[in-house]
Coordinates of C-alpha atoms and ligand atoms in Angstrom, one line a residue:
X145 CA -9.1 108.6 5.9
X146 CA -8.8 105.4 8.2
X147 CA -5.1 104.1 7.1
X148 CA -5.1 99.7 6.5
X149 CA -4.6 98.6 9.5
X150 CA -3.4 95.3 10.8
X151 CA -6.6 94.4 11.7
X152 CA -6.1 90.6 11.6
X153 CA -2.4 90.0 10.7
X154 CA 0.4 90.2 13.1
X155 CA 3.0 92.5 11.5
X156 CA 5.7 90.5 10.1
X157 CA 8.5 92.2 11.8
X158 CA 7.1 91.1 15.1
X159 CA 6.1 87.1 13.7
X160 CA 9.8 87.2 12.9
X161 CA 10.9 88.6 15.8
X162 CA 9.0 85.8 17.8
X163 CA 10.3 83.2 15.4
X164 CA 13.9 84.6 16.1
X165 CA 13.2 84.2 19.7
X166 CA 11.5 80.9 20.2
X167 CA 14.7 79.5 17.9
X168 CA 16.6 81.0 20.4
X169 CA 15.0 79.6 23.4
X170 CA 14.9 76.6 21.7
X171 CA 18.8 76.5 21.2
X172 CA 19.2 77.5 24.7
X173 CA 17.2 74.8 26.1
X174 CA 18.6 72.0 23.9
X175 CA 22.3 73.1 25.0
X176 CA 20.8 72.7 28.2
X177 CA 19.7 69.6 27.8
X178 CA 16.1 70.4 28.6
X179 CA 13.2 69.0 26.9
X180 CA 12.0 71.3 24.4
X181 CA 8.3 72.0 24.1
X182 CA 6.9 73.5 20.9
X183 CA 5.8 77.0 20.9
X184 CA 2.4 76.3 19.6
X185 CA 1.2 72.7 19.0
X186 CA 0.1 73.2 15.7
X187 CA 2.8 75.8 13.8
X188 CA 4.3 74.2 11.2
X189 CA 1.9 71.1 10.9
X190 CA -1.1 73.4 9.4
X191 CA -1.4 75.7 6.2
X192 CA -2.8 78.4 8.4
X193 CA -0.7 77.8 11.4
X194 CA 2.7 77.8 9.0
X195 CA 1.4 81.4 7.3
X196 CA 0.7 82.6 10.5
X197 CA 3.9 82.4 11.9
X198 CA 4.5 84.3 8.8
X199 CA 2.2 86.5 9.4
X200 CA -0.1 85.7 6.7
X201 CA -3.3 83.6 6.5
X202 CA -4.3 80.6 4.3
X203 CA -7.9 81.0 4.0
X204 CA -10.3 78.8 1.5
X205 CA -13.7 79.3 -0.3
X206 CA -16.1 77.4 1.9
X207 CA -20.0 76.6 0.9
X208 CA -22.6 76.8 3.5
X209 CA -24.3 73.7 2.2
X210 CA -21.2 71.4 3.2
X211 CA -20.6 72.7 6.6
X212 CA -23.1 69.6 7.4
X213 CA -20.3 67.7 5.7
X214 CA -17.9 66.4 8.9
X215 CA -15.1 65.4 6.5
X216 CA -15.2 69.0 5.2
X217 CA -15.2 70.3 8.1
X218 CA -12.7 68.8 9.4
X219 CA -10.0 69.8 6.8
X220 CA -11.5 73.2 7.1
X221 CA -11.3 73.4 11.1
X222 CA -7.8 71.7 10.9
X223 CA -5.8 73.4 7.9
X224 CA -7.1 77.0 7.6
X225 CA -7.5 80.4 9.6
X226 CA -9.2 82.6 7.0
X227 CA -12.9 81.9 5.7
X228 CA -14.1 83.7 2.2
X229 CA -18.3 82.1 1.2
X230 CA -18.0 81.1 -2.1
X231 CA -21.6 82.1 -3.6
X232 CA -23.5 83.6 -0.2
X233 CA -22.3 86.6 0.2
X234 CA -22.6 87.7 -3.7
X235 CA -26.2 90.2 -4.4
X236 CA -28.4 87.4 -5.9
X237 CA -27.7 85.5 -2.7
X238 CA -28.2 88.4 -0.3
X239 CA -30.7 90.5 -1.9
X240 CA -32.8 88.1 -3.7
X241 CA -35.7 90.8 -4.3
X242 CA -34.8 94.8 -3.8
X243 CA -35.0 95.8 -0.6
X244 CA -35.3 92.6 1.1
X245 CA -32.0 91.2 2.3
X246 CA -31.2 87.3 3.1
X247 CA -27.9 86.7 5.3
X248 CA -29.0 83.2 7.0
X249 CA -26.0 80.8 4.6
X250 CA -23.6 83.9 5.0
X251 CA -24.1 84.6 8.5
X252 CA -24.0 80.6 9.1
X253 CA -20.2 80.8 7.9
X254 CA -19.2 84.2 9.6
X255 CA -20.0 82.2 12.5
X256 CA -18.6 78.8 11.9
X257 CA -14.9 80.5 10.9
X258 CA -15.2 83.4 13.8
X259 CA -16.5 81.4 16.4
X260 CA -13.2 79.2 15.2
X261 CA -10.5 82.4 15.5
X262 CA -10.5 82.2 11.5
X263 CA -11.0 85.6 9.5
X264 CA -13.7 85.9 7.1
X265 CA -12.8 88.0 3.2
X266 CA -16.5 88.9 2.1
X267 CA -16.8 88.3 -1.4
X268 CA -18.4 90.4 -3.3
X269 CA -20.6 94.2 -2.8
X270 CA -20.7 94.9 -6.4
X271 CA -20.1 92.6 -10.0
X272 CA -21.6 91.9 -13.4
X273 CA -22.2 88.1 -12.9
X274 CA -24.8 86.5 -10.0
X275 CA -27.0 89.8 -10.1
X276 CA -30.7 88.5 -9.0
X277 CA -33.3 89.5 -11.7
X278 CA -34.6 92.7 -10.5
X279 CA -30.5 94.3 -10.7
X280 CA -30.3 92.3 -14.2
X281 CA -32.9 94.5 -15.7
X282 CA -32.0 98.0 -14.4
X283 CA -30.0 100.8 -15.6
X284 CA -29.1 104.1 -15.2
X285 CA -29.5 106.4 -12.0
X286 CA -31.4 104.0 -10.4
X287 CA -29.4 101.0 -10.9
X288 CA -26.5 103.0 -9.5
X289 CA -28.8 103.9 -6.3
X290 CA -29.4 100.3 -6.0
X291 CA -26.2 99.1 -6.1
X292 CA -24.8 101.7 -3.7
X293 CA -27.6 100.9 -1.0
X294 CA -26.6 97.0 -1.4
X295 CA -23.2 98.0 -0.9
X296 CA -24.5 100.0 2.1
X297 CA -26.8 97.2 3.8
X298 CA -24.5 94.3 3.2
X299 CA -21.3 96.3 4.2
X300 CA -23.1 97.1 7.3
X301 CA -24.6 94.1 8.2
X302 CA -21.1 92.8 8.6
X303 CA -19.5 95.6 10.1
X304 CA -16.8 94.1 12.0
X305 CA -17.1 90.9 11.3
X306 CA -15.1 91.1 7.8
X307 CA -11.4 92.1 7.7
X308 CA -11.8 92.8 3.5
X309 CA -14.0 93.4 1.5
X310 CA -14.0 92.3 -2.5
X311 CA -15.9 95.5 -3.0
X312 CA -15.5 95.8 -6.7
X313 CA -15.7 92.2 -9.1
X314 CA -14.1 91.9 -12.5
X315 CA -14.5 95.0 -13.7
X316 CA -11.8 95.2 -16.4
X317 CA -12.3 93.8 -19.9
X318 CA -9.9 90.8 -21.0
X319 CA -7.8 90.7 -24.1
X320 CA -5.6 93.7 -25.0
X321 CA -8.0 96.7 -24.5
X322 CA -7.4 97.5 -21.4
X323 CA -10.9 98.9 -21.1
X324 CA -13.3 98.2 -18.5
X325 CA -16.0 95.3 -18.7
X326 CA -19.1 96.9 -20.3
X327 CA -22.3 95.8 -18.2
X328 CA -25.0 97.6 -16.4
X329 CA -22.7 99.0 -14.2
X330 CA -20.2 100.1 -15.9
X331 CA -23.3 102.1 -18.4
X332 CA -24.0 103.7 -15.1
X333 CA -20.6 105.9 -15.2
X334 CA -17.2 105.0 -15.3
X335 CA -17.3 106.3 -11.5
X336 CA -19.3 103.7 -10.5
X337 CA -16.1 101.4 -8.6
X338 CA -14.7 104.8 -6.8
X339 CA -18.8 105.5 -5.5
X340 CA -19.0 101.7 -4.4
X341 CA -15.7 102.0 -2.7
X342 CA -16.4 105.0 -0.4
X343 CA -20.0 103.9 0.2
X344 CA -18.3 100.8 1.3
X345 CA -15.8 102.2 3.3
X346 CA -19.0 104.8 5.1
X347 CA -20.9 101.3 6.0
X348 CA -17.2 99.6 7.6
X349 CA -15.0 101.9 8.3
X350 CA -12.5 98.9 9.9
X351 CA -12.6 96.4 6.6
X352 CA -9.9 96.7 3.9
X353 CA -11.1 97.4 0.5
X354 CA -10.4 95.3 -2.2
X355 CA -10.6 95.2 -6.0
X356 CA -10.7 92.1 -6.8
X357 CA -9.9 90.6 -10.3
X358 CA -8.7 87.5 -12.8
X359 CA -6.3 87.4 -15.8
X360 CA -4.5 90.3 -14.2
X361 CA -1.6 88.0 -12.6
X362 CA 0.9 88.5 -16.2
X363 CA 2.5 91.7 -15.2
X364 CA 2.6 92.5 -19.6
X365 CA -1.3 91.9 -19.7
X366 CA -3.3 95.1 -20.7
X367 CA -5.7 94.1 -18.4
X368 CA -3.0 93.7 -15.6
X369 CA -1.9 97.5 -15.9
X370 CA -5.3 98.9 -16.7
X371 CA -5.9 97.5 -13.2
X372 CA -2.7 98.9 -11.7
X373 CA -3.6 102.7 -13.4
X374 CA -7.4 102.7 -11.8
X375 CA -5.5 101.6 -8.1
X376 CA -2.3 104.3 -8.4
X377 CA -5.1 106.6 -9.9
X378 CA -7.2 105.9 -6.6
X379 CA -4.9 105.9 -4.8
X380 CA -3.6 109.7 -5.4
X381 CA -6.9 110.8 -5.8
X382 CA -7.8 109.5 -2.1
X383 CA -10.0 107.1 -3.2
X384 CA -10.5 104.8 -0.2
X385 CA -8.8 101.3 -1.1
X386 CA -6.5 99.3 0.5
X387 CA -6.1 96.2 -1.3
X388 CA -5.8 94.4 -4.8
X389 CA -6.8 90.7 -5.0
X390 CA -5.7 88.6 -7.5
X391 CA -7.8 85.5 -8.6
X392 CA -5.2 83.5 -10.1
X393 CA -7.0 80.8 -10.9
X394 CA -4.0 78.7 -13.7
X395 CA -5.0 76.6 -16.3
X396 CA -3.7 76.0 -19.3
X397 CA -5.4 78.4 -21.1
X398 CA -4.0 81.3 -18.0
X399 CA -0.5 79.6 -17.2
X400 CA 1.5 81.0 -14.1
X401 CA 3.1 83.9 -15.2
X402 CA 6.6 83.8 -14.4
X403 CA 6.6 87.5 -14.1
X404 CA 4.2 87.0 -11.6
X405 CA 6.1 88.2 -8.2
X406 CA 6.7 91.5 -10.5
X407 CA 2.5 91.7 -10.4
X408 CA 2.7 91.3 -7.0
X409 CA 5.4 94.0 -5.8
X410 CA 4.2 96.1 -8.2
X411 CA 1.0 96.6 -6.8
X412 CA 2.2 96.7 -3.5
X413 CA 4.5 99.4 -4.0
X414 CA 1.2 101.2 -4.8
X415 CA 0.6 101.4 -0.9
X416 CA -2.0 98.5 -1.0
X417 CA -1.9 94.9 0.0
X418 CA -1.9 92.2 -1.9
X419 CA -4.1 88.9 -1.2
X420 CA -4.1 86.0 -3.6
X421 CA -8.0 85.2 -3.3
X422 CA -8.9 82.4 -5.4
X423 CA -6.0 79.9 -6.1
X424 CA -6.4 77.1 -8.1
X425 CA -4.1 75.3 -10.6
X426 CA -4.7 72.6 -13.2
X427 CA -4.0 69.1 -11.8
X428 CA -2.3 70.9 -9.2
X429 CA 1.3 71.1 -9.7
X430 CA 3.1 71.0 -6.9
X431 CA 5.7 73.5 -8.1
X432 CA 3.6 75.5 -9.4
X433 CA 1.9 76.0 -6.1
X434 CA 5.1 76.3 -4.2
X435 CA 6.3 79.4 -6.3
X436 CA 3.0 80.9 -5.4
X437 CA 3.2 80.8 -2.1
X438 CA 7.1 81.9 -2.3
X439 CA 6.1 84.8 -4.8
X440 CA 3.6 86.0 -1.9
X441 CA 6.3 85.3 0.4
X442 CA 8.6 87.6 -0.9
X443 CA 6.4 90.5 -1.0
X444 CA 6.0 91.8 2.2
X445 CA 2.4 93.6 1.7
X446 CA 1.4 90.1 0.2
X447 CA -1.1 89.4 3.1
X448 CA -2.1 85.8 2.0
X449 CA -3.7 83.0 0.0
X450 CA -6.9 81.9 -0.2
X451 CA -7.4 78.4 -1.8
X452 CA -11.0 78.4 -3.7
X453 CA -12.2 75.2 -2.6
X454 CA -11.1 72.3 -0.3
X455 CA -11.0 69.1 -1.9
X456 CA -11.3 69.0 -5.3
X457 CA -14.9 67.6 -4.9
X458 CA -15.8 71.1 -4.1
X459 CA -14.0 72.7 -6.7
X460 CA -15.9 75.0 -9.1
X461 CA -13.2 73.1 -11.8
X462 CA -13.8 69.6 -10.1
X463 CA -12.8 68.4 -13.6
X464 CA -9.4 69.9 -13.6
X465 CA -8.3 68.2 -10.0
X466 CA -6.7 71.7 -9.0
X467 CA -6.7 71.9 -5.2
X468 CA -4.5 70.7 -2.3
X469 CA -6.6 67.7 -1.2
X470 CA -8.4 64.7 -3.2
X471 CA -11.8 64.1 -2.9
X472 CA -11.6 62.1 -0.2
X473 CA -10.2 64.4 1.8
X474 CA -6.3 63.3 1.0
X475 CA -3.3 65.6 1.3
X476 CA -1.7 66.3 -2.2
X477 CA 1.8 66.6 -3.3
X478 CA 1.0 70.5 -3.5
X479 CA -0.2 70.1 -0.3
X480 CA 3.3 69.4 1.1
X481 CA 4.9 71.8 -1.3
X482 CA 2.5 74.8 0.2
X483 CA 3.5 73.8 3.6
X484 CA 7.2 73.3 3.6
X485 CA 7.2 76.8 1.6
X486 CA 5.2 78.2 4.5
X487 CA 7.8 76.9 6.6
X488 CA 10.5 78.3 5.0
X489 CA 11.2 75.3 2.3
X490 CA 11.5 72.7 5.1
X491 CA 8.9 70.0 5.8
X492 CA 8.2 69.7 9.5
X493 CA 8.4 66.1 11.2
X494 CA 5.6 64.1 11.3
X495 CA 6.6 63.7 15.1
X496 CA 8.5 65.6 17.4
X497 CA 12.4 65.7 17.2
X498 CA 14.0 63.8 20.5
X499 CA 16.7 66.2 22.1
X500 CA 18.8 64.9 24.5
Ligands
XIL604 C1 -17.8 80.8 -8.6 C2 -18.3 79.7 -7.6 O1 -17.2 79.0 -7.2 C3 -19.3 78.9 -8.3 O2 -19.9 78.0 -7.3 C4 -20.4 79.7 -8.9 O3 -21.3 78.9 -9.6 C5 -19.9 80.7 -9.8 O4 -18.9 81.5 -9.1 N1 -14.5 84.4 -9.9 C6 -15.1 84.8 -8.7 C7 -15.9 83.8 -7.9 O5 -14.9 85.9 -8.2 O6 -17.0 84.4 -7.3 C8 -16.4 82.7 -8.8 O7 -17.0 81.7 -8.0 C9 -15.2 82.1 -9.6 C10 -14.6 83.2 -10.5

């Protein structure tokens, strides 16, 4: 079995161990009365610059349509290193009828982030919701044939290209069942995530895994542990996964869970990563956002965040203002809090310190 490598993330240790060094140089240069340079221009003024030198990414949902959009792309190019397509890479959008596969708006962001040193999370091979017709009204043997050749051709259209894959969407009911989400899939066999994972893993052998899920941030939630028995189950069954994402999209009605750092080490200590994949919060608090980022923080198998959405224009919740910038492309209060807790809960100067 191909272990989860570090294909994209520096190992902490060693991020750390650079930090630790650059502060030292820095401390010898400034005794020296030297002029101190910055290790990199950009660490420490940038979301994704800030969790890489924590060896993490900040990564948003981006929409091929607004990659015309210079404003967008702008905050995009500037703030983040890790790239997930909102809609393009879901089946409806990539195999529109069976058998024929479309990857023009997906391939058109694989190329803007890469071509850009960002990573790209592909999002999703197999899910309920945003089937195209012809999956909608199949069942059976031959929907589960279907399903595993989409995650064959898709997977292996983007072989190398995608660091993780959100093989497996929502599968889990909500409320206190913990069952899984009947749907066409699921009435194909309750093997049906376990097939889609190792066909997935046959098409990339380099991508991480994921399952990839909401409502399962409350560590007490049914749902939550029915999640966590399918991964350790997986897990000592060999079944190829090496992530867990959680959707954590907050709203009043699905509040940050206090326990919510438990979630996180708790899956972890599974022997799978942790990504946050599709934050968003309710009028964006800005504490709320900083104990996200310091929950992820904490756990070191918590990979990174991935904002869904730029401004809150481009929000899938535009009514609920939940992102780090304003329409227009302003920085938020939660914006600063993310930043400063990527920087270790200080907020960088807006211009470089004098020394001397
Ligand atoms: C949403 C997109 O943001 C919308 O543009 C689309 O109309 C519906 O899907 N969970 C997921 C995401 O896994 O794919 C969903 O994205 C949001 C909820």
């Amino acid at each position: 079995m191909i272990d989860s490598c570090q294909r994209n993330n520096r190992p902490r240790s060693t991020a750390r161990r650079r930090a630790a060094l650059a502060l030292a140089a820095v401390g010898l240069l400034a005794a020296a009365g030297a002029v101190v340079l910055p290790v990199a221009a950009s660490a420490g003024t940038t979301l994704g610059a800030s969790a890489a030198e924590r060896g993490r990414y900040f990564g948003a949902a981006v929409a091929a349509n607004k990659l015309s959009d210079s404003a967008y792309t702008t905050i995009l190019n500037r703030e983040f290193n890790s790239v997930t397509p909102e809609n393009e890479m879901k089946i409806d959008a990539t195999e529109p009828q069976q058998g024929q596969f479309t990857f023009t708006n997906a391939d058109r962001i694989v190329s803007h982030a890469r071509s850009r040193g960002m990573s790209v999370r592909g999002h999703t091979l197999a899910w309920h919701s945003q089937q195209p017709g012809w999956m909608q009204n199949m069942s059976g043997s031959a929907l589960r044939q279907a399903m595993l050749n989409h995650v064959t051709q898709v997977a292996t259209h983007f072989r190398g290209q995608v660091v993780a894959w959100d093989v497996v969407n929502e599968a889990f009911a909500d409320g206190g069942s913990g069952a899984r989400r009947d749907s066409n899939l699921q009435r194909t066999g309750n093997d049906w995530i376990e097939a889609a994972f190792r066909a997935a893993r046959a098409a990339d052998p380099g991508a991480k895994l994921c399952y990839n899920d909401y409502n399962t941030d409350d560590w007490t939630h049914a749902k939550t542990q029915a999640v966590y028995n399918m991964v350790r189950d997986f897990k000592q069954r060999g079944v190829p996964i090496d992530c867990v994402g959680l959707q954590s999209h907050f709203n009043s009605g699905s509040p940050y869970p206090g326990n919510y750092r438990t979630t996180l080490s708790s899956f972890a200590a599974l022997g799978v990563d942790v990504q946050i994949t599709e934050l968003d919060i309710q009028n964006a608090p800005a504490d709320t956002y900083r104990n996200v980022v310091n929950d992820c923080l904490a756990v070191a198998r918590c990979t990174g965040i991935t904002v869904w959405g730029i401004r809150d224009s481009d929000s899938w919740r535009a009514d609920q203002n939940p992102l780090l910038f304003t329409s227009s492309g302003a920085k938020k209060p939660a914006y600063d809090a993310v930043l400063a807790a990527l920087n270790g809960g200080t907020t960088p100067p807006t211009t470089p310190p004098t020394t001397g």
